[in-house]
mmCIF file of C-alpha atoms and ligand atoms in Angstrom:
data_model
loop_
_atom_site.group_PDB
_atom_site.id
_atom_site.type_symbol
_atom_site.label_atom_id
_atom_site.label_comp_id
_atom_site.label_asym_id
_atom_site.label_seq_id
_atom_site.Cartn_x
_atom_site.Cartn_y
_atom_site.Cartn_z
ATOM 1 C CA MET A 1 25.723 36.260 -13.302
ATOM 2 C CA LYS A 2 22.323 35.600 -14.826
ATOM 3 C CA ALA A 3 19.259 35.497 -12.590
ATOM 4 C CA ILE A 4 15.509 35.105 -13.100
ATOM 5 C CA PHE A 5 13.952 38.282 -11.922
ATOM 6 C CA VAL A 6 10.380 39.340 -11.225
ATOM 7 C CA LYS A 7 10.590 43.120 -11.106
ATOM 8 C CA GLU A 8 6.909 43.475 -10.367
ATOM 9 C CA PRO A 9 3.898 41.217 -10.910
ATOM 10 C CA LYS A 10 3.659 39.965 -14.539
ATOM 11 C CA SER A 11 7.232 40.986 -15.383
ATOM 12 C CA LEU A 12 9.579 38.002 -15.688
ATOM 13 C CA GLU A 13 13.038 38.441 -17.199
ATOM 14 C CA ILE A 14 16.587 37.161 -17.134
ATOM 15 C CA VAL A 15 18.887 39.900 -15.827
ATOM 16 C CA ASP A 16 22.582 40.362 -15.103
ATOM 17 C CA LEU A 17 23.335 40.803 -11.421
ATOM 18 C CA PRO A 18 26.627 40.956 -9.533
ATOM 19 C CA GLU A 19 27.765 37.576 -8.205
ATOM 20 C CA PRO A 20 27.012 37.393 -4.460
ATOM 21 C CA VAL A 21 29.945 37.763 -2.058
ATOM 22 C CA VAL A 22 30.082 34.941 0.469
ATOM 23 C CA LYS A 23 30.030 36.141 4.098
ATOM 24 C CA ALA A 24 31.127 34.420 7.309
ATOM 25 C CA GLY A 25 28.917 31.423 8.005
ATOM 26 C CA GLU A 26 27.790 31.162 4.379
ATOM 27 C CA VAL A 27 28.618 29.051 1.360
ATOM 28 C CA LEU A 28 28.417 30.107 -2.277
ATOM 29 C CA VAL A 29 26.374 27.657 -4.345
ATOM 30 C CA ARG A 30 26.729 27.362 -8.122
ATOM 31 C CA VAL A 31 23.098 26.501 -8.850
ATOM 32 C CA ARG A 32 22.654 23.562 -11.230
ATOM 33 C CA ALA A 33 18.898 22.916 -11.013
ATOM 34 C CA ALA A 34 15.820 24.759 -9.749
ATOM 35 C CA GLY A 35 12.194 23.672 -9.561
ATOM 36 C CA ILE A 36 9.231 25.802 -10.590
ATOM 37 C CA CYS A 37 6.531 25.723 -7.919
ATOM 38 C CA GLY A 38 2.949 26.917 -7.836
ATOM 39 C CA SER A 39 4.108 29.599 -5.431
ATOM 40 C CA ASP A 40 6.587 30.928 -8.032
ATOM 41 C CA MET A 41 3.626 31.268 -10.385
ATOM 42 C CA HIS A 42 1.785 33.195 -7.648
ATOM 43 C CA ILE A 43 4.730 35.565 -7.140
ATOM 44 C CA TYR A 44 4.857 36.112 -10.901
ATOM 45 C CA HIS A 45 1.135 36.865 -11.035
ATOM 46 C CA GLY A 46 1.150 39.035 -7.920
ATOM 47 C CA THR A 47 -1.167 36.652 -6.052
ATOM 48 C CA ASN A 48 1.262 35.643 -3.267
ATOM 49 C CA PRO A 49 0.392 37.956 -0.361
ATOM 50 C CA LEU A 50 3.767 37.272 1.306
ATOM 51 C CA ALA A 51 6.066 38.117 -1.609
ATOM 52 C CA LYS A 52 8.083 41.327 -1.835
ATOM 53 C CA TYR A 53 9.262 42.842 -5.142
ATOM 54 C CA PRO A 54 11.547 43.068 -7.015
ATOM 55 C CA ARG A 55 12.644 39.493 -6.469
ATOM 56 C CA VAL A 56 14.963 36.782 -7.787
ATOM 57 C CA ILE A 57 12.549 33.859 -7.449
ATOM 58 C CA GLY A 58 13.177 30.176 -6.697
ATOM 59 C CA HIS A 59 12.987 28.322 -3.393
ATOM 60 C CA GLU A 60 13.677 24.840 -4.823
ATOM 61 C CA PHE A 61 17.341 24.694 -5.791
ATOM 62 C CA ALA A 62 20.440 22.552 -5.662
ATOM 63 C CA GLY A 63 24.000 22.890 -6.848
ATOM 64 C CA GLU A 64 27.672 22.686 -6.063
ATOM 65 C CA VAL A 65 29.548 24.577 -3.346
ATOM 66 C CA VAL A 66 32.183 26.768 -4.998
ATOM 67 C CA ALA A 67 33.304 28.969 -2.074
ATOM 68 C CA VAL A 68 32.946 28.957 1.707
ATOM 69 C CA GLY A 69 32.909 31.890 4.114
ATOM 70 C CA GLY A 70 34.787 32.263 7.390
ATOM 71 C CA GLY A 71 34.067 29.727 10.125
ATOM 72 C CA VAL A 72 32.434 27.161 7.835
ATOM 73 C CA ASN A 73 33.623 23.551 8.244
ATOM 74 C CA SER A 74 30.835 21.892 6.287
ATOM 75 C CA PRO A 75 29.853 21.721 3.494
ATOM 76 C CA LYS A 76 33.156 21.992 1.651
ATOM 77 C CA ILE A 77 34.054 23.246 -1.813
ATOM 78 C CA GLY A 78 32.929 20.638 -4.351
ATOM 79 C CA ASP A 79 30.105 19.222 -2.232
ATOM 80 C CA HIS A 80 26.731 18.789 -3.927
ATOM 81 C CA VAL A 81 23.993 20.371 -1.842
ATOM 82 C CA ALA A 82 20.228 20.789 -1.684
ATOM 83 C CA VAL A 83 19.391 24.140 -0.117
ATOM 84 C CA ASP A 84 16.704 24.479 2.542
ATOM 85 C CA PRO A 85 15.064 27.821 1.705
ATOM 86 C CA VAL A 86 13.850 28.477 5.277
ATOM 87 C CA THR A 87 15.821 31.015 7.314
ATOM 88 C CA ALA A 88 14.815 32.015 10.845
ATOM 89 C CA CYS A 89 15.912 34.366 13.636
ATOM 90 C CA GLY A 90 16.702 31.635 16.153
ATOM 91 C CA ALA A 91 15.412 33.703 19.068
ATOM 92 C CA CYS A 92 11.626 34.116 18.892
ATOM 93 C CA TYR A 93 9.084 31.820 20.581
ATOM 94 C CA PRO A 94 8.605 29.354 17.671
ATOM 95 C CA CYS A 95 12.377 29.263 17.082
ATOM 96 C CA SER A 96 12.943 28.632 20.813
ATOM 97 C CA ILE A 97 10.796 25.486 20.684
ATOM 98 C CA GLY A 98 12.382 24.163 17.497
ATOM 99 C CA ARG A 99 9.853 25.446 14.945
ATOM 100 C CA PRO A 100 11.968 27.772 12.747
ATOM 101 C CA ASN A 101 9.629 27.319 9.764
ATOM 102 C CA VAL A 102 7.071 29.504 11.539
ATOM 103 C CA CYS A 103 9.621 32.007 12.888
ATOM 104 C CA THR A 104 8.104 35.451 13.479
ATOM 105 C CA LYS A 105 10.892 36.862 11.260
ATOM 106 C CA LEU A 106 10.778 34.023 8.731
ATOM 107 C CA GLU A 107 12.602 34.659 5.470
ATOM 108 C CA VAL A 108 12.312 32.175 2.629
ATOM 109 C CA PHE A 109 14.755 32.287 -0.283
ATOM 110 C CA GLY A 110 12.869 33.291 -3.406
ATOM 111 C CA VAL A 111 9.943 34.792 -1.472
ATOM 112 C CA HIS A 112 11.138 37.248 1.200
ATOM 113 C CA ARG A 113 14.740 37.374 -0.028
ATOM 114 C CA ASP A 114 16.416 36.692 -3.353
ATOM 115 C CA GLY A 115 16.248 33.033 -4.281
ATOM 116 C CA GLY A 116 17.807 30.220 -6.194
ATOM 117 C CA MET A 117 16.875 30.838 -9.820
ATOM 118 C CA ALA A 118 20.281 32.373 -10.403
ATOM 119 C CA GLU A 119 23.679 31.052 -11.372
ATOM 120 C CA PHE A 120 25.063 31.696 -7.875
ATOM 121 C CA VAL A 121 23.467 32.095 -4.431
ATOM 122 C CA ALA A 122 25.115 32.665 -1.049
ATOM 123 C CA VAL A 123 23.298 30.725 1.694
ATOM 124 C CA PRO A 124 23.917 30.006 5.397
ATOM 125 C CA SER A 125 26.060 26.849 5.612
ATOM 126 C CA ARG A 126 23.436 25.155 7.826
ATOM 127 C CA ASN A 127 20.888 25.486 4.995
ATOM 128 C CA ALA A 128 23.106 23.568 2.546
ATOM 129 C CA HIS A 129 22.557 19.811 2.927
ATOM 130 C CA ILE A 130 25.119 17.452 1.417
ATOM 131 C CA ALA A 131 23.956 14.620 -0.831
ATOM 132 C CA PRO A 132 25.885 11.886 -2.650
ATOM 133 C CA LYS A 133 27.787 13.207 -5.669
ATOM 134 C CA ASP A 134 26.473 10.472 -7.937
ATOM 135 C CA TRP A 135 22.883 11.715 -7.571
ATOM 136 C CA PRO A 136 21.777 13.905 -10.482
ATOM 137 C CA PHE A 137 20.941 17.497 -9.570
ATOM 138 C CA GLU A 138 17.431 16.811 -10.923
ATOM 139 C CA LYS A 139 16.978 14.434 -7.991
ATOM 140 C CA LEU A 140 18.597 16.722 -5.443
ATOM 141 C CA VAL A 141 16.393 19.664 -6.372
ATOM 142 C CA MET A 142 13.327 17.585 -5.439
ATOM 143 C CA THR A 143 14.366 17.652 -1.774
ATOM 144 C CA GLU A 144 12.368 20.831 -1.147
ATOM 145 C CA PRO A 145 9.034 19.623 -2.574
ATOM 146 C CA PHE A 146 9.424 16.380 -0.617
ATOM 147 C CA SER A 147 10.296 18.354 2.524
ATOM 148 C CA ILE A 148 6.723 19.702 2.374
ATOM 149 C CA ALA A 149 5.458 16.114 2.488
ATOM 150 C CA ALA A 150 7.925 15.139 5.216
ATOM 151 C CA ASN A 151 6.813 18.070 7.338
ATOM 152 C CA THR A 152 3.112 17.278 6.909
ATOM 153 C CA LEU A 153 3.638 13.595 7.705
ATOM 154 C CA SER A 154 5.815 14.466 10.695
ATOM 155 C CA ARG A 155 3.355 17.032 12.086
ATOM 156 C CA SER A 156 0.489 14.560 11.682
ATOM 157 C CA GLU A 157 2.575 11.659 13.083
ATOM 158 C CA CYS A 158 1.933 9.341 10.152
ATOM 159 C CA THR A 159 2.922 5.735 10.819
ATOM 160 C CA SER A 160 2.611 2.344 9.133
ATOM 161 C CA ARG A 161 -0.669 1.801 11.042
ATOM 162 C CA ASP A 162 -2.359 4.665 9.228
ATOM 163 C CA LEU A 163 -4.899 4.743 6.477
ATOM 164 C CA VAL A 164 -4.361 8.089 4.808
ATOM 165 C CA LEU A 165 -6.615 10.070 2.491
ATOM 166 C CA VAL A 166 -4.697 12.610 0.409
ATOM 167 C CA MET A 167 -6.976 15.230 -1.137
ATOM 168 C CA GLY A 168 -5.451 16.384 -4.413
ATOM 169 C CA ALA A 169 -3.086 14.609 -6.813
ATOM 170 C CA GLY A 170 -1.046 17.641 -7.829
ATOM 171 C CA PRO A 171 2.717 17.684 -7.184
ATOM 172 C CA ILE A 172 2.326 18.203 -3.413
ATOM 173 C CA GLY A 173 -0.386 15.550 -3.016
ATOM 174 C CA LEU A 174 1.828 13.108 -4.926
ATOM 175 C CA THR A 175 4.895 13.821 -2.749
ATOM 176 C CA ILE A 176 2.710 13.141 0.312
ATOM 177 C CA LEU A 177 1.465 9.901 -1.258
ATOM 178 C CA MET A 178 5.043 8.749 -1.943
ATOM 179 C CA GLY A 179 6.255 9.745 1.535
ATOM 180 C CA ALA A 180 3.347 8.045 3.305
ATOM 181 C CA LYS A 181 3.893 4.881 1.248
ATOM 182 C CA LEU A 182 7.568 4.878 2.265
ATOM 183 C CA LEU A 183 6.441 5.084 5.914
ATOM 184 C CA GLY A 184 4.314 1.984 5.300
ATOM 185 C CA ALA A 185 0.879 3.614 5.423
ATOM 186 C CA ARG A 186 -2.022 2.664 3.147
ATOM 187 C CA VAL A 187 -3.017 5.622 1.010
ATOM 188 C CA ALA A 188 -6.114 6.712 -0.907
ATOM 189 C CA VAL A 189 -5.982 9.752 -3.176
ATOM 190 C CA ALA A 190 -8.899 11.882 -4.349
ATOM 191 C CA ASP A 191 -8.916 14.359 -7.214
ATOM 192 C CA ILE A 192 -11.329 15.421 -9.948
ATOM 193 C CA LEU A 193 -8.960 14.721 -12.862
ATOM 194 C CA ASP A 194 -8.604 11.140 -14.085
ATOM 195 C CA SER A 195 -5.181 11.817 -15.623
ATOM 196 C CA ARG A 196 -3.778 12.783 -12.216
ATOM 197 C CA LEU A 197 -5.517 9.874 -10.510
ATOM 198 C CA LYS A 198 -3.819 7.508 -12.924
ATOM 199 C CA VAL A 199 -0.439 8.893 -11.843
ATOM 200 C CA ALA A 200 -1.441 8.430 -8.189
ATOM 201 C CA LYS A 201 -2.400 4.831 -8.892
ATOM 202 C CA ASP A 202 0.921 4.219 -10.667
ATOM 203 C CA LEU A 203 2.740 5.631 -7.638
ATOM 204 C CA GLY A 204 1.053 3.166 -5.304
ATOM 205 C CA ALA A 205 -2.260 4.655 -4.215
ATOM 206 C CA GLU A 206 -4.518 1.825 -3.039
ATOM 207 C CA LEU A 207 -7.597 3.787 -4.072
ATOM 208 C CA ALA A 208 -7.774 6.630 -6.577
ATOM 209 C CA ILE A 209 -11.148 8.316 -6.307
ATOM 210 C CA ASN A 210 -12.626 10.808 -8.695
ATOM 211 C CA SER A 211 -14.579 12.887 -6.211
ATOM 212 C CA LYS A 212 -16.581 14.493 -8.996
ATOM 213 C CA ASN A 213 -18.105 11.164 -10.075
ATOM 214 C CA GLN A 214 -17.849 9.133 -6.905
ATOM 215 C CA ASP A 215 -19.242 9.731 -3.411
ATOM 216 C CA LEU A 216 -16.003 10.275 -1.493
ATOM 217 C CA GLU A 217 -17.582 9.935 1.952
ATOM 218 C CA ARG A 218 -19.214 6.640 1.050
ATOM 219 C CA GLU A 219 -16.002 5.282 -0.503
ATOM 220 C CA MET A 220 -13.991 6.222 2.601
ATOM 221 C CA ASN A 221 -16.619 4.667 4.823
ATOM 222 C CA LYS A 222 -16.343 1.431 2.856
ATOM 223 C CA TRP A 223 -12.542 1.523 2.848
ATOM 224 C CA THR A 224 -12.380 1.862 6.640
ATOM 225 C CA ASP A 225 -15.316 -0.429 7.568
ATOM 226 C CA GLY A 226 -17.290 2.550 8.760
ATOM 227 C CA VAL A 227 -14.618 3.784 11.174
ATOM 228 C CA GLY A 228 -13.473 6.818 9.173
ATOM 229 C CA VAL A 229 -9.994 7.754 7.991
ATOM 230 C CA PRO A 230 -7.352 8.198 10.730
ATOM 231 C CA LEU A 231 -5.330 10.725 8.739
ATOM 232 C CA VAL A 232 -6.813 13.112 6.178
ATOM 233 C CA ILE A 233 -4.426 15.479 4.379
ATOM 234 C CA ASP A 234 -5.767 18.425 2.414
ATOM 235 C CA ALA A 235 -3.446 19.249 -0.469
ATOM 236 C CA VAL A 236 -6.213 20.646 -2.653
ATOM 237 C CA CYS A 237 -7.057 23.588 -0.476
ATOM 238 C CA ILE A 238 -10.648 24.394 -1.346
ATOM 239 C CA PRO A 239 -12.121 25.909 1.853
ATOM 240 C CA GLU A 240 -15.570 24.413 1.190
ATOM 241 C CA LEU A 241 -14.114 20.910 1.569
ATOM 242 C CA PHE A 242 -13.020 21.419 5.167
ATOM 243 C CA ALA A 243 -16.328 20.358 6.716
ATOM 244 C CA GLN A 244 -16.397 17.207 4.586
ATOM 245 C CA LEU A 245 -12.838 16.289 5.576
ATOM 246 C CA LEU A 246 -13.819 16.499 9.245
ATOM 247 C CA ARG A 247 -16.725 14.133 8.558
ATOM 248 C CA ILE A 248 -14.427 11.686 6.755
ATOM 249 C CA ALA A 249 -11.896 11.612 9.626
ATOM 250 C CA SER A 250 -12.145 8.804 12.191
ATOM 251 C CA PRO A 251 -12.557 9.358 15.925
ATOM 252 C CA ALA A 252 -9.103 10.291 17.302
ATOM 253 C CA GLY A 253 -8.189 11.214 13.725
ATOM 254 C CA ARG A 254 -6.030 14.008 12.380
ATOM 255 C CA VAL A 255 -6.794 16.453 9.592
ATOM 256 C CA ALA A 256 -3.729 18.192 8.157
ATOM 257 C CA HIS A 257 -3.853 21.333 6.037
ATOM 258 C CA LEU A 258 -1.549 22.946 3.533
ATOM 259 C CA SER A 259 -3.949 25.574 2.242
ATOM 260 C CA PHE A 260 -3.039 29.226 1.837
ATOM 261 C CA SER A 261 -6.621 30.314 1.342
ATOM 262 C CA GLU A 262 -7.739 33.360 3.296
ATOM 263 C CA LYS A 263 -11.370 32.512 2.718
ATOM 264 C CA PRO A 264 -13.270 31.565 5.897
ATOM 265 C CA THR A 265 -15.068 28.246 6.043
ATOM 266 C CA MET A 266 -17.885 26.861 8.177
ATOM 267 C CA ILE A 267 -17.133 23.791 10.263
ATOM 268 C CA SER A 268 -18.974 22.002 13.020
ATOM 269 C CA SER A 269 -17.192 22.284 16.391
ATOM 270 C CA LEU A 270 -19.177 19.275 17.553
ATOM 271 C CA GLU A 271 -17.509 17.172 14.845
ATOM 272 C CA VAL A 272 -14.100 18.210 16.211
ATOM 273 C CA THR A 273 -14.999 17.688 19.869
ATOM 274 C CA LYS A 274 -16.976 14.469 19.716
ATOM 275 C CA LYS A 275 -14.253 12.726 17.697
ATOM 276 C CA GLU A 276 -11.357 14.544 19.438
ATOM 277 C CA LEU A 277 -9.938 15.516 16.070
ATOM 278 C CA ALA A 278 -6.558 17.175 15.736
ATOM 279 C CA ILE A 279 -6.530 19.888 13.085
ATOM 280 C CA ILE A 280 -2.963 20.468 12.019
ATOM 281 C CA GLY A 281 -1.409 23.159 9.867
ATOM 282 C CA SER A 282 1.814 22.424 8.021
ATOM 283 C CA ARG A 283 3.977 25.126 6.489
ATOM 284 C CA LEU A 284 7.237 24.764 4.562
ATOM 285 C CA ASN A 285 9.527 22.409 6.494
ATOM 286 C CA CYS A 286 11.117 22.158 9.908
ATOM 287 C CA ASN A 287 14.648 20.756 9.407
ATOM 288 C CA MET A 288 13.344 18.000 7.137
ATOM 289 C CA PHE A 289 16.105 18.047 4.493
ATOM 290 C CA PRO A 290 18.213 15.299 6.157
ATOM 291 C CA ARG A 291 15.103 13.117 6.430
ATOM 292 C CA VAL A 292 14.211 13.588 2.753
ATOM 293 C CA ILE A 293 17.785 12.870 1.619
ATOM 294 C CA ASP A 294 17.499 9.701 3.714
ATOM 295 C CA TRP A 295 14.186 8.837 1.955
ATOM 296 C CA PHE A 296 15.881 9.251 -1.433
ATOM 297 C CA GLY A 297 18.674 6.934 -0.233
ATOM 298 C CA LYS A 298 16.025 4.369 0.775
ATOM 299 C CA GLY A 299 14.687 4.142 -2.754
ATOM 300 C CA LEU A 300 12.037 6.859 -3.024
ATOM 301 C CA GLU A 301 12.319 8.041 -6.623
ATOM 302 C CA PRO A 302 11.500 11.754 -6.822
ATOM 303 C CA GLU A 303 12.395 11.875 -10.532
ATOM 304 C CA LYS A 304 9.041 10.200 -11.198
ATOM 305 C CA LEU A 305 7.387 13.575 -10.593
ATOM 306 C CA VAL A 306 9.580 15.490 -13.036
ATOM 307 C CA SER A 307 7.597 16.024 -16.238
ATOM 308 C CA HIS A 308 9.745 18.607 -18.038
ATOM 309 C CA LYS A 309 13.237 20.109 -18.017
ATOM 310 C CA PHE A 310 14.250 23.414 -19.565
ATOM 311 C CA SER A 311 17.447 25.430 -19.641
ATOM 312 C CA PHE A 312 16.950 28.465 -17.376
ATOM 313 C CA THR A 313 17.338 30.633 -20.502
ATOM 314 C CA GLU A 314 13.944 29.238 -21.564
ATOM 315 C CA VAL A 315 12.187 30.172 -18.327
ATOM 316 C CA VAL A 316 9.477 32.154 -20.124
ATOM 317 C CA ALA A 317 8.573 29.091 -22.218
ATOM 318 C CA ALA A 318 8.584 26.922 -19.084
ATOM 319 C CA PHE A 319 6.158 29.246 -17.289
ATOM 320 C CA ARG A 320 3.956 29.380 -20.384
ATOM 321 C CA LEU A 321 3.857 25.580 -20.584
ATOM 322 C CA ILE A 322 2.752 25.292 -16.941
ATOM 323 C CA GLU A 323 -0.001 27.830 -17.518
ATOM 324 C CA GLU A 324 -1.239 26.516 -20.837
ATOM 325 C CA LYS A 325 -0.933 22.776 -20.182
ATOM 326 C CA PRO A 326 -1.448 22.289 -16.444
ATOM 327 C CA LEU A 327 -2.637 18.724 -16.964
ATOM 328 C CA GLU A 328 0.484 17.705 -18.849
ATOM 329 C CA THR A 329 2.935 19.185 -16.377
ATOM 330 C CA CYS A 330 3.903 17.920 -12.951
ATOM 331 C CA LYS A 331 7.249 19.217 -11.666
ATOM 332 C CA VAL A 332 9.013 21.427 -14.223
ATOM 333 C CA LEU A 333 12.732 21.948 -13.664
ATOM 334 C CA LEU A 334 15.199 24.542 -14.897
ATOM 335 C CA THR A 335 18.824 23.573 -15.396
ATOM 336 C CA PHE A 336 21.643 26.070 -14.931
HETATM 337 MN MN1 MN B 1 7.770 24.620 -3.711
HETATM 338 ZN ZN1 ZN B 2 12.479 33.110 15.002
#
C-alpha cells in the first residue's frame, strides 16, 4: 500500500509499505480522506517536540472498514468510520478518571505511532466511530478537527448563556466558533487578518474584531456592558496575550488554552484570584467523536471549512500550497 512518510524532518515522500495485519480488537480501515493539520506541518518541519521519526503522518482520517479482527462486534465490514486518533493505556491516573487524552502513555496516530495518511490503517475498534453512509468522507474526516472544539467547549462548560471570545480565526478558532454557535452561545472572534475575520463573520460571529486596528479590551468591555467576557478561548497561542485574556475575562470567568508554546509568560495572580478565574487547558479530545457526529447530524456543516482537496499522490503540492498561501487555505484534504 502507499503511505505518506516523513523519514526525518524535511523529508516527505510517498512510499510502499506492507498492508497492516488486523489484530484482535482492531478493524482495518481503507482510508478515503485525510486532513492536513498544522501539527502535520510541524512534524514535517521537525518543530513538533512530541513527534518520533520515521513516521506515517495523519491524525485526521476517515474511511471504510474492510476487515475486522477477533472479538470485534462493531463496527462491521462496510461501515463508514471516522477514526479517533487518541489511544491510551486505560490504567494510569488520568485514564482512571476518564481523561484518556492526557494518558501518561498517550499515543496519537500520526504522531507517536503511524497514522492515517495511508491507504490502509489498523485501529482499535473503539477508535472507529460509525457515521451515516450517505455522508461524504470529506465531511467525516472533519470529525477530528471539530473534536478539538468539542473538547475545549466541554472542558470550559460552554452553554447558551455564554458570551464567548475566540482568539484566532484559523481552522481551530473557526471550529470553536461553529461549535459554540451550535450550543447557542454568542460569539466574538478576534484575529489580525481581515480575510479570516470575514470568514468568521460569515460563519455567524456576532463581532469580528481586528485586534491590530481595534482596541480589543475596549470592544469586549462594550460588548459585555463592562462585565467582561465569561468564556475566553485562546486559539492563537501567542504567550504574550495571556495577561490580556485574563483582563478581558469576567469575574467567575473561564480562560481556555490550546497553545503548545513552551515560552513562559507573565500573568498577574491577583487577576486570577480576585475574579476567581478558571484557567483551563484542552488537549486533543476526550471521547468527543460521538458528540461531533451528533453535531454534524444537527446541521453543523464542517465542509464550510474545507478550502482545497488533493489526491494523496499530490501531497507535496498540497503542503507547498499551505506554506505558500496560508491566507487562501483553511482545511486542506487529501483523498485516497
Ligand atoms: Mn488536527
Ligand atoms: Zn493511561
